[in-house]
CSV table of C-alpha atoms and ligand atoms in Angstrom, one decimal:
chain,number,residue,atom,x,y,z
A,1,UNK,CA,141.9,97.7,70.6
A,2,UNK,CA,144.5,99.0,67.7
A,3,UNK,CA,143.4,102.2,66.3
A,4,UNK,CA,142.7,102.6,62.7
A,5,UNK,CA,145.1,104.6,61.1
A,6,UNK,CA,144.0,106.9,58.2
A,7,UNK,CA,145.6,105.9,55.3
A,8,UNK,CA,144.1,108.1,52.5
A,9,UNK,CA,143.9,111.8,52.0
A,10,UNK,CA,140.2,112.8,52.2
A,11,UNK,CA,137.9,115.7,51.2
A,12,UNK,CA,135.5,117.3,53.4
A,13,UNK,CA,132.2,116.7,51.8
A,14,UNK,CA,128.4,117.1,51.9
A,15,UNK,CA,125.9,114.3,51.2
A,16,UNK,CA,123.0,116.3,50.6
A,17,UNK,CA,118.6,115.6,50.4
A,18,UNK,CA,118.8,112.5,51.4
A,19,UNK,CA,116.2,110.4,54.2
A,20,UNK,CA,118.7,110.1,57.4
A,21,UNK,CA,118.5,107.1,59.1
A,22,UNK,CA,120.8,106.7,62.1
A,23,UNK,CA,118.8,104.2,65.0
A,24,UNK,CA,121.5,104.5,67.1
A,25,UNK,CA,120.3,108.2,67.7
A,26,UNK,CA,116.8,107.9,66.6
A,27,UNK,CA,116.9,109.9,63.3
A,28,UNK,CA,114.7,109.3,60.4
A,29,UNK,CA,113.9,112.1,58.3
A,30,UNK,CA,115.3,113.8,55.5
A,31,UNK,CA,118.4,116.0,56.5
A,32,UNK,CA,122.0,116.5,54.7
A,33,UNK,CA,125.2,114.6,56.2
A,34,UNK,CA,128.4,117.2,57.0
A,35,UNK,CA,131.5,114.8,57.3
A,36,UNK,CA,135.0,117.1,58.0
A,37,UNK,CA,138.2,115.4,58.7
A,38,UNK,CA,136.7,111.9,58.1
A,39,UNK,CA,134.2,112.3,60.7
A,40,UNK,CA,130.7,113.0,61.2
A,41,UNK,CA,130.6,116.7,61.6
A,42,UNK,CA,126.7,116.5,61.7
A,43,UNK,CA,123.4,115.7,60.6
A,44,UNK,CA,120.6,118.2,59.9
A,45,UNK,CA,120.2,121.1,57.1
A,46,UNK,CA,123.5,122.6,55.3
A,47,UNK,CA,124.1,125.2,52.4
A,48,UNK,CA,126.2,123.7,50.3
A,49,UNK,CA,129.7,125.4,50.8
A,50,UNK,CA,133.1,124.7,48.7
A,51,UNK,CA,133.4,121.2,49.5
A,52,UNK,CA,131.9,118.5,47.1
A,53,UNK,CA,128.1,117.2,47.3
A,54,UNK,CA,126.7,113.8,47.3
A,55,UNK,CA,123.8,114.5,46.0
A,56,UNK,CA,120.9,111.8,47.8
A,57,UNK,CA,117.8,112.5,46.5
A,58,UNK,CA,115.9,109.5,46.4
A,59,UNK,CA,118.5,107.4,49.0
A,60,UNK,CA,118.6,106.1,52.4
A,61,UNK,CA,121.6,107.2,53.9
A,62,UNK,CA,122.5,105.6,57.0
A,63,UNK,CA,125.5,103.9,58.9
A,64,UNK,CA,127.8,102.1,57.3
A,65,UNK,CA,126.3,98.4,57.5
A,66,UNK,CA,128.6,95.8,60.3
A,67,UNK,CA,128.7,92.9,59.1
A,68,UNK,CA,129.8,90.5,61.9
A,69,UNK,CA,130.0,86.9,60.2
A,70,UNK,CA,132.0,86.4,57.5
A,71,UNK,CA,134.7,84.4,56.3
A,72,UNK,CA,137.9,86.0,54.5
A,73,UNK,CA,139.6,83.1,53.9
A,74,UNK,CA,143.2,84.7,54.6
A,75,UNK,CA,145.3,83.6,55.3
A,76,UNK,CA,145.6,80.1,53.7
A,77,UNK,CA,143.0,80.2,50.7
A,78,UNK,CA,143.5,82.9,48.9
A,79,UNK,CA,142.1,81.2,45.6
A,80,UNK,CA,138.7,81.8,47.2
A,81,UNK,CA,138.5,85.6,48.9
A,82,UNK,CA,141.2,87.2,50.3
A,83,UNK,CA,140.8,90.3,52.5
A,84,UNK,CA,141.4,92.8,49.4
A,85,UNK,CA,138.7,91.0,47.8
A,86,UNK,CA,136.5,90.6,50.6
A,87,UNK,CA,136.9,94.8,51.5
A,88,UNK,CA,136.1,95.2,47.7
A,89,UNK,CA,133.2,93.0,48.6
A,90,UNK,CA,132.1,94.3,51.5
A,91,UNK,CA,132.1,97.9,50.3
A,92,UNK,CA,130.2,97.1,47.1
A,93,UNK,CA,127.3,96.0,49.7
A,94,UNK,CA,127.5,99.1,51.6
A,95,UNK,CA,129.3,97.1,54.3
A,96,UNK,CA,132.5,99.1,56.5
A,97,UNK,CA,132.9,97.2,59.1
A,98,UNK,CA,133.0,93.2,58.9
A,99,UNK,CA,134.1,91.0,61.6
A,100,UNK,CA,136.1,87.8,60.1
A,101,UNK,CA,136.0,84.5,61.3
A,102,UNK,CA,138.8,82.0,62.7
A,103,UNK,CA,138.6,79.2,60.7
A,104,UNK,CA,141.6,80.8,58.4
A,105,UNK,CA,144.8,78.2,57.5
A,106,UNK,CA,146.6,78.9,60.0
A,107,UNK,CA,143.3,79.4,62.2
A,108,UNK,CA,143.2,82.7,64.1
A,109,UNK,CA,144.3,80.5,67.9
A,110,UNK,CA,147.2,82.8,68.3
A,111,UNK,CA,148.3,86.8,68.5
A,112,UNK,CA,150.5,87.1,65.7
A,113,UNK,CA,148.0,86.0,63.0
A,114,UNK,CA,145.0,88.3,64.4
A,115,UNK,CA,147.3,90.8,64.3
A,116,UNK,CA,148.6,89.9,60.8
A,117,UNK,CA,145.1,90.1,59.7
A,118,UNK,CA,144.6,93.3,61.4
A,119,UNK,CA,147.8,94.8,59.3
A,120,UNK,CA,146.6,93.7,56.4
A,121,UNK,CA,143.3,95.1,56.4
A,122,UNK,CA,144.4,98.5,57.5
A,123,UNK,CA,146.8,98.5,54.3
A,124,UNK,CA,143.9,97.9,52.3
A,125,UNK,CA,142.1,100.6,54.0
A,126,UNK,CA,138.8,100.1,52.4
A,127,UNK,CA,136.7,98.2,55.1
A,128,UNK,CA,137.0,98.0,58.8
A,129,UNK,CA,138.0,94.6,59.7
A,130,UNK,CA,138.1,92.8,63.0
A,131,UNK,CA,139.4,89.1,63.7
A,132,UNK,CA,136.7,87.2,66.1
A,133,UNK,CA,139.4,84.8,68.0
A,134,UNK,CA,139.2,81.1,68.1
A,135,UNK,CA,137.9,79.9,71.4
A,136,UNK,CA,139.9,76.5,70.9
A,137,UNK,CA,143.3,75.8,69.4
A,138,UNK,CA,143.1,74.9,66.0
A,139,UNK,CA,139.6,74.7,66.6
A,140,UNK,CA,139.2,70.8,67.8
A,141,UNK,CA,137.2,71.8,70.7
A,142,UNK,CA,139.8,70.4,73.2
A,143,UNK,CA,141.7,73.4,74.8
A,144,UNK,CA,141.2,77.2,75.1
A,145,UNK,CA,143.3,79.6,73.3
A,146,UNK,CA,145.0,82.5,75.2
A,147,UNK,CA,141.2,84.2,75.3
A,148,UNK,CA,143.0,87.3,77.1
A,149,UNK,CA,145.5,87.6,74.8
A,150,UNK,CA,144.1,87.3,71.7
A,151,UNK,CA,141.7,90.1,72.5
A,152,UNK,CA,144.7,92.0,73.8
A,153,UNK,CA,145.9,92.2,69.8
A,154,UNK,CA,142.5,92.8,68.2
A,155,UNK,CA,140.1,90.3,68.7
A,156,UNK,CA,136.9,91.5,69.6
A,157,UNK,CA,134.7,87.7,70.2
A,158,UNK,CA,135.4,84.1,70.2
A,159,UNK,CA,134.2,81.4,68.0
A,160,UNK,CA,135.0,78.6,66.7
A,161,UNK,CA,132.4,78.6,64.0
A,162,UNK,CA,132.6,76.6,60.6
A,163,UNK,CA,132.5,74.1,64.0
A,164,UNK,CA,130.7,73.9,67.4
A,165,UNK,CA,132.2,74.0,70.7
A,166,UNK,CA,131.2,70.6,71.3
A,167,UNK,CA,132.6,69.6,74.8
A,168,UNK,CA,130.3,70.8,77.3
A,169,UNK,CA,132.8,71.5,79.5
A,170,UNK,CA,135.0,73.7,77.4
A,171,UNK,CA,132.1,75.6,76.3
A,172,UNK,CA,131.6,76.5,80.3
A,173,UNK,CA,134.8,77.9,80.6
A,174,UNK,CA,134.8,79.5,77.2
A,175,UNK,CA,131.4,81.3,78.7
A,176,UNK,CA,133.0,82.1,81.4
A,177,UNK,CA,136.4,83.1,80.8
A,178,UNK,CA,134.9,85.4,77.9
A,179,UNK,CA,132.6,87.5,80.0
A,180,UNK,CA,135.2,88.3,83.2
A,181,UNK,CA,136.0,90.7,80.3
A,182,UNK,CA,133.2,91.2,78.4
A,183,UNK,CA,133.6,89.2,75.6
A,184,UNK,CA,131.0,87.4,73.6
A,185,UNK,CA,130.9,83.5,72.7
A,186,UNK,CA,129.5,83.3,69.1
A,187,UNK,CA,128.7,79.4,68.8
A,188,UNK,CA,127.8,77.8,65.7
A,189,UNK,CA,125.1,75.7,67.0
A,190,UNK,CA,125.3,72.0,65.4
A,191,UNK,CA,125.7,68.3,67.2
A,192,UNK,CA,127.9,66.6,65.3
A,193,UNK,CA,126.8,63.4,66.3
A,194,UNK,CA,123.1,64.3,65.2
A,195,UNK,CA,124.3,66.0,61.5
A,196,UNK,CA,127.5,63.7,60.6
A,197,UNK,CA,127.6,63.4,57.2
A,198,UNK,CA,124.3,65.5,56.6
A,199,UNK,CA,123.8,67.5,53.6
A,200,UNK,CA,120.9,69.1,53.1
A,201,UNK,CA,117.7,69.9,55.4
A,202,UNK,CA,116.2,66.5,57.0
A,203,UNK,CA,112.8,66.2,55.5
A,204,UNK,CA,110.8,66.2,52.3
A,205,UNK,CA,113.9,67.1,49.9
A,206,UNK,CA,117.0,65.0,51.5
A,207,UNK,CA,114.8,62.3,50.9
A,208,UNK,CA,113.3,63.4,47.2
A,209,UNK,CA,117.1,63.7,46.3
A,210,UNK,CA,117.9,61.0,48.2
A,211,UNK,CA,121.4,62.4,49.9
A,212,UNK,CA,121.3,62.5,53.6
A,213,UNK,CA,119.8,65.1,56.6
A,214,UNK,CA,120.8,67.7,58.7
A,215,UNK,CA,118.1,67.4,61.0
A,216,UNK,CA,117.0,70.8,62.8
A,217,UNK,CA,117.1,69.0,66.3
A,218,UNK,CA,121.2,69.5,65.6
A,219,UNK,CA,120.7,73.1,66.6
A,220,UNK,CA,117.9,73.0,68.9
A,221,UNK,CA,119.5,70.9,70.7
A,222,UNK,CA,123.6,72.7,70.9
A,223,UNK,CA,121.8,75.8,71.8
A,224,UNK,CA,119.1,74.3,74.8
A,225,UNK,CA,122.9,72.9,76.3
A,226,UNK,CA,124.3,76.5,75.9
A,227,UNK,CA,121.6,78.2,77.3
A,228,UNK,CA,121.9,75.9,80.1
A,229,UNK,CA,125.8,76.6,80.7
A,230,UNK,CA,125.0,80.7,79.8
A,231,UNK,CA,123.1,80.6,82.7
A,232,UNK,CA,125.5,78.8,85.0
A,233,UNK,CA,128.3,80.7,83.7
A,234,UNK,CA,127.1,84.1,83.6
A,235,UNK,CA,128.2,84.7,80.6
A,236,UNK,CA,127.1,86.2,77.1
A,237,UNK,CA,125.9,83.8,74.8
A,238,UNK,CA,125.7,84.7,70.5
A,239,UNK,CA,124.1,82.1,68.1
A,240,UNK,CA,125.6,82.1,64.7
A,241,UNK,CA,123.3,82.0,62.1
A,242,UNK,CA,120.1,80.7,63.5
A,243,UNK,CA,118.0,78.8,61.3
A,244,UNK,CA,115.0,76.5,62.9
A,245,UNK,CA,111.6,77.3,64.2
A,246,UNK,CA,112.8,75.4,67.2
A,247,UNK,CA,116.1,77.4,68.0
A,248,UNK,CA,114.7,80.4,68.1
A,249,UNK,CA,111.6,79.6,70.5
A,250,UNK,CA,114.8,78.5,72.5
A,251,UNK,CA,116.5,82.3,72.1
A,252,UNK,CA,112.9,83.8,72.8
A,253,UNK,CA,112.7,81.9,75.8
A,254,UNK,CA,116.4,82.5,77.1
A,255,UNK,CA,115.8,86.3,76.8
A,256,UNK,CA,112.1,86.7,78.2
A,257,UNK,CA,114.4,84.8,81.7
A,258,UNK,CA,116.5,87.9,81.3
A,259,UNK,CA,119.4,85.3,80.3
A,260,UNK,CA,122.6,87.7,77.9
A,261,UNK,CA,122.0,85.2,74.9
A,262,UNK,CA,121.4,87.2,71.7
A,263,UNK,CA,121.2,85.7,67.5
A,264,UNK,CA,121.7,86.4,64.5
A,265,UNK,CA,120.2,84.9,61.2
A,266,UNK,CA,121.6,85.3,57.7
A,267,UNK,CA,119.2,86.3,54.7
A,268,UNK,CA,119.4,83.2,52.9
A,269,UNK,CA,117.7,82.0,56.1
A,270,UNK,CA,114.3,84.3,55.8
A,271,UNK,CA,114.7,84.2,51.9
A,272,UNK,CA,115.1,80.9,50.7
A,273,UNK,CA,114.0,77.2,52.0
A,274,UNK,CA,114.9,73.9,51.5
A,275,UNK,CA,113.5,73.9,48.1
A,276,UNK,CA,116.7,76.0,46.3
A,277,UNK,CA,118.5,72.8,46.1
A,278,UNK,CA,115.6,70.5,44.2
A,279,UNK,CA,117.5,70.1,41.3
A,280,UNK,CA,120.7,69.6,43.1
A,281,UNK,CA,122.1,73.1,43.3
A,282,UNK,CA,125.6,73.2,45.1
A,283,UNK,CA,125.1,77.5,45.1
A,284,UNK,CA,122.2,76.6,48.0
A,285,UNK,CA,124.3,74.5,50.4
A,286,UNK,CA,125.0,75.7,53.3
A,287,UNK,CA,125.7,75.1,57.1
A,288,UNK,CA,122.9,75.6,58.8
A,289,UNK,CA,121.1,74.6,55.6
A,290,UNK,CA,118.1,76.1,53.9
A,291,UNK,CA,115.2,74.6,55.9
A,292,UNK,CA,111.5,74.3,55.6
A,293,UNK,CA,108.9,77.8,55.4
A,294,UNK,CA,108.2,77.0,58.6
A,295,UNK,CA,111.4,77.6,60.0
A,296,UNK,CA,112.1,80.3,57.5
A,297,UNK,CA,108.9,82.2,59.0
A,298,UNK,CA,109.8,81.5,62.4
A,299,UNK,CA,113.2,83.2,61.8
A,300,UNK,CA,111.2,85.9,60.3
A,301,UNK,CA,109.2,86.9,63.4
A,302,UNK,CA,112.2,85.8,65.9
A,303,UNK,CA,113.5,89.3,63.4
A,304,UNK,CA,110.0,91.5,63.6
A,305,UNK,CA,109.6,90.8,67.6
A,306,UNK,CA,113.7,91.3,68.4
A,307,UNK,CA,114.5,88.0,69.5
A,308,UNK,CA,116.8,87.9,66.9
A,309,UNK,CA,119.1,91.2,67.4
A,310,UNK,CA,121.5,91.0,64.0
A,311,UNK,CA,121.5,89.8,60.3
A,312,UNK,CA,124.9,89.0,59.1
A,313,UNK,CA,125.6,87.4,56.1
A,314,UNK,CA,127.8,84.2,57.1
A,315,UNK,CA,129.5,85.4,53.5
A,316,UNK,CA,131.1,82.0,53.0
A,317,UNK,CA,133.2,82.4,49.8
A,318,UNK,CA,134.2,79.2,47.8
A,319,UNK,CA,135.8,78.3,44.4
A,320,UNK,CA,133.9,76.5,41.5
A,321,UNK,CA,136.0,73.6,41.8
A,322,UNK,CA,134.3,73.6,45.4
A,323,UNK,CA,131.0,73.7,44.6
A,324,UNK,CA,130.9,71.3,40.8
A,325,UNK,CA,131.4,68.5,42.3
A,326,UNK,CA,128.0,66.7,43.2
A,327,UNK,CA,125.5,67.9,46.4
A,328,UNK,CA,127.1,65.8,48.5
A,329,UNK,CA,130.9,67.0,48.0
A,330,UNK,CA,130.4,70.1,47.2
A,331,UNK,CA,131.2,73.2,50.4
A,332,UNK,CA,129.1,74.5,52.6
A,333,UNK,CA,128.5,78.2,52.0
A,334,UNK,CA,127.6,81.2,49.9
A,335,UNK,CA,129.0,85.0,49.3
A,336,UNK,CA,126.7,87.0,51.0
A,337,UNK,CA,128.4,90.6,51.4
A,338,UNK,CA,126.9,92.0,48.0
A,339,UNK,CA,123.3,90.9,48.7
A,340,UNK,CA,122.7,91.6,52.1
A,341,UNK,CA,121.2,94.7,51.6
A,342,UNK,CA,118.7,93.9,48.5
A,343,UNK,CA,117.7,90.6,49.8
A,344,UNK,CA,117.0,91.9,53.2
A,345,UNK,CA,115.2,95.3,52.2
A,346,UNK,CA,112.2,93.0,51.6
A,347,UNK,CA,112.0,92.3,55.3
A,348,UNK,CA,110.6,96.3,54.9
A,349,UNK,CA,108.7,95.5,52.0
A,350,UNK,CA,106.8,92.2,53.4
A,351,UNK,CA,106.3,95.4,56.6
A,352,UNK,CA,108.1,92.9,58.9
A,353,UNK,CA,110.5,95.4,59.7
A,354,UNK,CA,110.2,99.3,59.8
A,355,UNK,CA,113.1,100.5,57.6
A,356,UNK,CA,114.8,101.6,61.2
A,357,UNK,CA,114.8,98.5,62.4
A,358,UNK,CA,116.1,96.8,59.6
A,359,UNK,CA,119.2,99.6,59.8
A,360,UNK,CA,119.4,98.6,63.8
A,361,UNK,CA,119.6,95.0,63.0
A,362,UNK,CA,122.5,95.7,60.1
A,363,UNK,CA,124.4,98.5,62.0
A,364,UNK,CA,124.4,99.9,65.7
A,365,UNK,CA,122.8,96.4,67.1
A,366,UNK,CA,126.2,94.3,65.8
A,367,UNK,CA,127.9,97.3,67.2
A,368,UNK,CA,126.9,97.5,70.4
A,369,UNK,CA,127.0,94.0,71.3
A,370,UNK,CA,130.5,93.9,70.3
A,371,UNK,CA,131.2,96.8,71.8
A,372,UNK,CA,132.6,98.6,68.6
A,373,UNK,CA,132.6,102.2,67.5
A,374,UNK,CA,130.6,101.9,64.5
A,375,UNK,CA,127.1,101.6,63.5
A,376,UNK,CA,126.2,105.6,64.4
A,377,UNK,CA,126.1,108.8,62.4
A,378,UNK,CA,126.9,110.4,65.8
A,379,UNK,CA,128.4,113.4,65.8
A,380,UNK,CA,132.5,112.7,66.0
A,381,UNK,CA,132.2,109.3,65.1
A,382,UNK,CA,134.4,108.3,61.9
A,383,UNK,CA,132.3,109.2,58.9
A,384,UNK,CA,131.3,105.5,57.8
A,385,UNK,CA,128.2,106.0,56.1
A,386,UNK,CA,126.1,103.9,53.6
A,387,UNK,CA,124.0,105.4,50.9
A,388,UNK,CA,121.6,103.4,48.9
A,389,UNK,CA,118.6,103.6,46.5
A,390,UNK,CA,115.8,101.5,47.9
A,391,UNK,CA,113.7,101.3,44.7
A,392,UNK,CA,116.6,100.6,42.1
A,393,UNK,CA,115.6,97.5,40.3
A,394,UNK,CA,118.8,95.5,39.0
A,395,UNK,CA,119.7,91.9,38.0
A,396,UNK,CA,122.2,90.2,40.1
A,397,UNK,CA,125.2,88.5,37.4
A,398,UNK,CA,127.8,86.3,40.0
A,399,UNK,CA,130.4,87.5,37.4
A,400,UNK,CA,130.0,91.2,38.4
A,401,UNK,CA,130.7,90.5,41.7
A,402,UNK,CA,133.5,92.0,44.1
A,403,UNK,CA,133.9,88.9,46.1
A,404,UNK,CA,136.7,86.6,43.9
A,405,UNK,CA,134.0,83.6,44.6
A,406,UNK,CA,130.4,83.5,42.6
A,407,UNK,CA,128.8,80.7,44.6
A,408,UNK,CA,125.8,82.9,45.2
A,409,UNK,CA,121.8,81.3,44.9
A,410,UNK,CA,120.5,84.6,43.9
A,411,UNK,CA,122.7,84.2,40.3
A,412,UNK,CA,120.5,86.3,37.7
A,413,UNK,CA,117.2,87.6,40.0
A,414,UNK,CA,116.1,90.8,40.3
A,415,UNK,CA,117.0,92.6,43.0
A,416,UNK,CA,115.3,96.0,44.8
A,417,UNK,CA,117.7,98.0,46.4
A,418,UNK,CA,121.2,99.5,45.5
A,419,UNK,CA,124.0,100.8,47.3
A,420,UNK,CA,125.1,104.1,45.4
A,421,UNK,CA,128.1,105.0,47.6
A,422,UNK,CA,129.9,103.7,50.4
A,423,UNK,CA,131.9,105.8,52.9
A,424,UNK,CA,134.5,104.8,55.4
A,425,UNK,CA,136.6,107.0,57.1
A,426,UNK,CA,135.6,110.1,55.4
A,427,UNK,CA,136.8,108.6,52.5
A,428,UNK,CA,134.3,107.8,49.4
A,429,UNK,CA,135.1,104.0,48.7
A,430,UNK,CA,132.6,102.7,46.7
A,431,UNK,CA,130.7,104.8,44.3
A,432,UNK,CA,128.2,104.0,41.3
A,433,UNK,CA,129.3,100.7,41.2
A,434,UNK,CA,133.5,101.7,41.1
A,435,UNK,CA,135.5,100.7,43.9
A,436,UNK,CA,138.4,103.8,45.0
A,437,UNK,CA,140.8,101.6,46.3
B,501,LIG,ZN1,128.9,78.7,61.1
């Protein structure tokens, strides 16, 4: 894997009273953070000396968040999120590490443009970024890419996501060829034959608007065929974005056999249903879509018993032009980076999730299961830390976000929960709502 150079000059600094949370090492309780030389230098009780103070009063400060779905959009559509935007984005939502994924114009099928990506995110210098590979050639499903390779320059998991790896057979050796190294398969989970031309959630609403289904069995079913060939092929196994009551009885299942297949789901997913797009509302289309509240409260105890491992936004940036065109034309997608946080801090309030866990499920838990260093306030580790007010009440305007797209379904709620500063490398990035580029 490249290493990050350090770009920036940085100060040595102290982020003082604040309530430590690091899972990764089992801390929660109020201590002061000591980061020297852009690294953790460590966590417990400090005088403050000559270097500058956070001050944290009030703040959870814990890993910087890893974000492991989300779509940049370089190279190729620019007009909709770059990776300068997307850092800015990601930082704004107390975010340092994002993994981006393939489905970029040129796709990421081939060394030169993961590494391209790579470059240009370390110029930036604001947010970690790492490329998740393509698992087929321009992503048609038909023929691996050079797996071995493409890792070789940066990539740290294959997917082909925006798309499924339909063909059975390709998604065996995908699973296999992945794991004689370790590598993960991410699959976005949809049977094209079962959701062509699908627009919404099958059910109640596709029919009260009367545009057509994406019914959940499109999931269910991808995901009982790669269970099957996970097993066969010991191999890892990742579902993107999970999103019905059915899939994740599947996952729950797959695990409890002691079967590596792990899942992620994405806060619209345990937020929102179905119901955001009565009233035809482009800003709540997606892929999975919004589904019913019984899927939405499966998802949420697949989250509160840990058969689902990660949330990750699926930040799916798009232009207006995009989305203002009627339901049925408009994208699939929504910005995510910015509201991850807030929107899934009420996992703690509802008590599903102890604040902890929450953390584990936004930082060390991406981490470990793609094997990056990040996620930790370990001692030595590179000082990427997230600081955020839990109570902060604030109104969420699309126009004041990072991100250079708005199509965002939470356009002008109240949010709980704010990210004060965000810290990567040693280096203060995001602060008080200003980014220090
Ligand atoms: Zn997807």
């Amino acid at each position: 894997m490249p290493a990050y150079p350090v770009v920036k000059c940085m100060a040595d600094f102290l982020i003082k009273g604040g309530h430590v949370i690091d899972p990764a090492n089992g801390i929660d309780r109020s201590a002061d953070v000591l980061v020297k030389h852009g690294s953790i230098a460590g966590v417990g009780k400090f005088k403050a000396g000559t270097e500058k103070t956070i001050d944290a009063r009030g703040c959870i400060v814990c890993p910087g968040l890893v974000d492991m779905h989300v779509h940049l959009r370089e190279p190729g559509q620019e007009w909709k999120e770059d990776i300068e935007s997307g850092s800015r984005a990601a930082v704004a939502g107390g975010v340092t590490t994002m993994c981006c994924m393939p489905n970029t114009q040129p796709c990421l099928d081939h060394a030169g443009v993961i590494r391209q990506v790579i470059e240009r995110a370390n110029q930036i210098g604001l947010c970690n970024v790492h490329p998740v590979g393509a698992v087929t050639r321009n992503l048609d499903g038909k023929e691996l890419t050079e797996m071995r390779e493409l890792a070789g320059d940066g990539a740290v998991a294959f997917s082909d996501d925006g798309m499924p790896v339909w063909h059975g057979g390709v998604m065996r050796k995908a699973l296999e060829y992945a794991s004689s190294f370790g590598y993960l398969v991410i699959q976005h989970a949809e049977d094209l034959q079962l959701t062509e031309g699908g627009c919404v959630n099958e059910g109640w609403v596709s029919t009260q608007l009367g545009v057509a289904g994406i019914p959940s069995e499109g999931e269910d079913a991808m995901i009982s065929r790669d269970i099957m060939l996970t097993q066969l092929a010991d191999a890892r196994y990742h579902v993107a974005h999970i999103s019905t009551r059915g899939s994740v009885a599947l996952v729950r299942q797959a695990r409890g056999q002691g079967l590596k297949v792990s899942a992620e789901a994405a806060p619209h997913h345990f937020a929102l249903t179905e119901d955001e797009v009565l009233g035809f509302n482009a800003d709540a289309k997606m892929n999975p879509p919004l589904r019913t509240e019984e899927d939405r409260q499966a998802v949420i105890e697949g989250l509160r018993d840990g058969t689902i491992e990660v949330i990750a936004t699926d930040h799916a940036p798009h232009h207006e032009d995009d989305k203002r065109c009627g339901l049925s034309c408009a994208a699939f997608g929504i910005v995510g980076l910015e509201t991850m946080l807030p929107v899934s801090l009420g996992l703690v309030k509802q008590s599903v999730l102890s604040m902890p866990e929450l953390i584990a499920k936004m930082a060390c838990n991406p981490a470990r299961l793609l094997n990056l260093d990040a996620g930790t306030l370990s001692e030595g580790a590179a000082a990427d830390i997230c600081i955020f007010d839990p109570e902060a009440t604030w109104r969420l305007d699309r126009n004041k976000l990072q991100s250079r797209s708005k199509n965002t379904p939470w356009h002008g709620r109240e949010m709980t929960g704010k990210v004060t500063h965000t810290v990567k490398g040693g280096r203060v990035v995001f602060e008080h709502g200003n980014i220090h580029a």
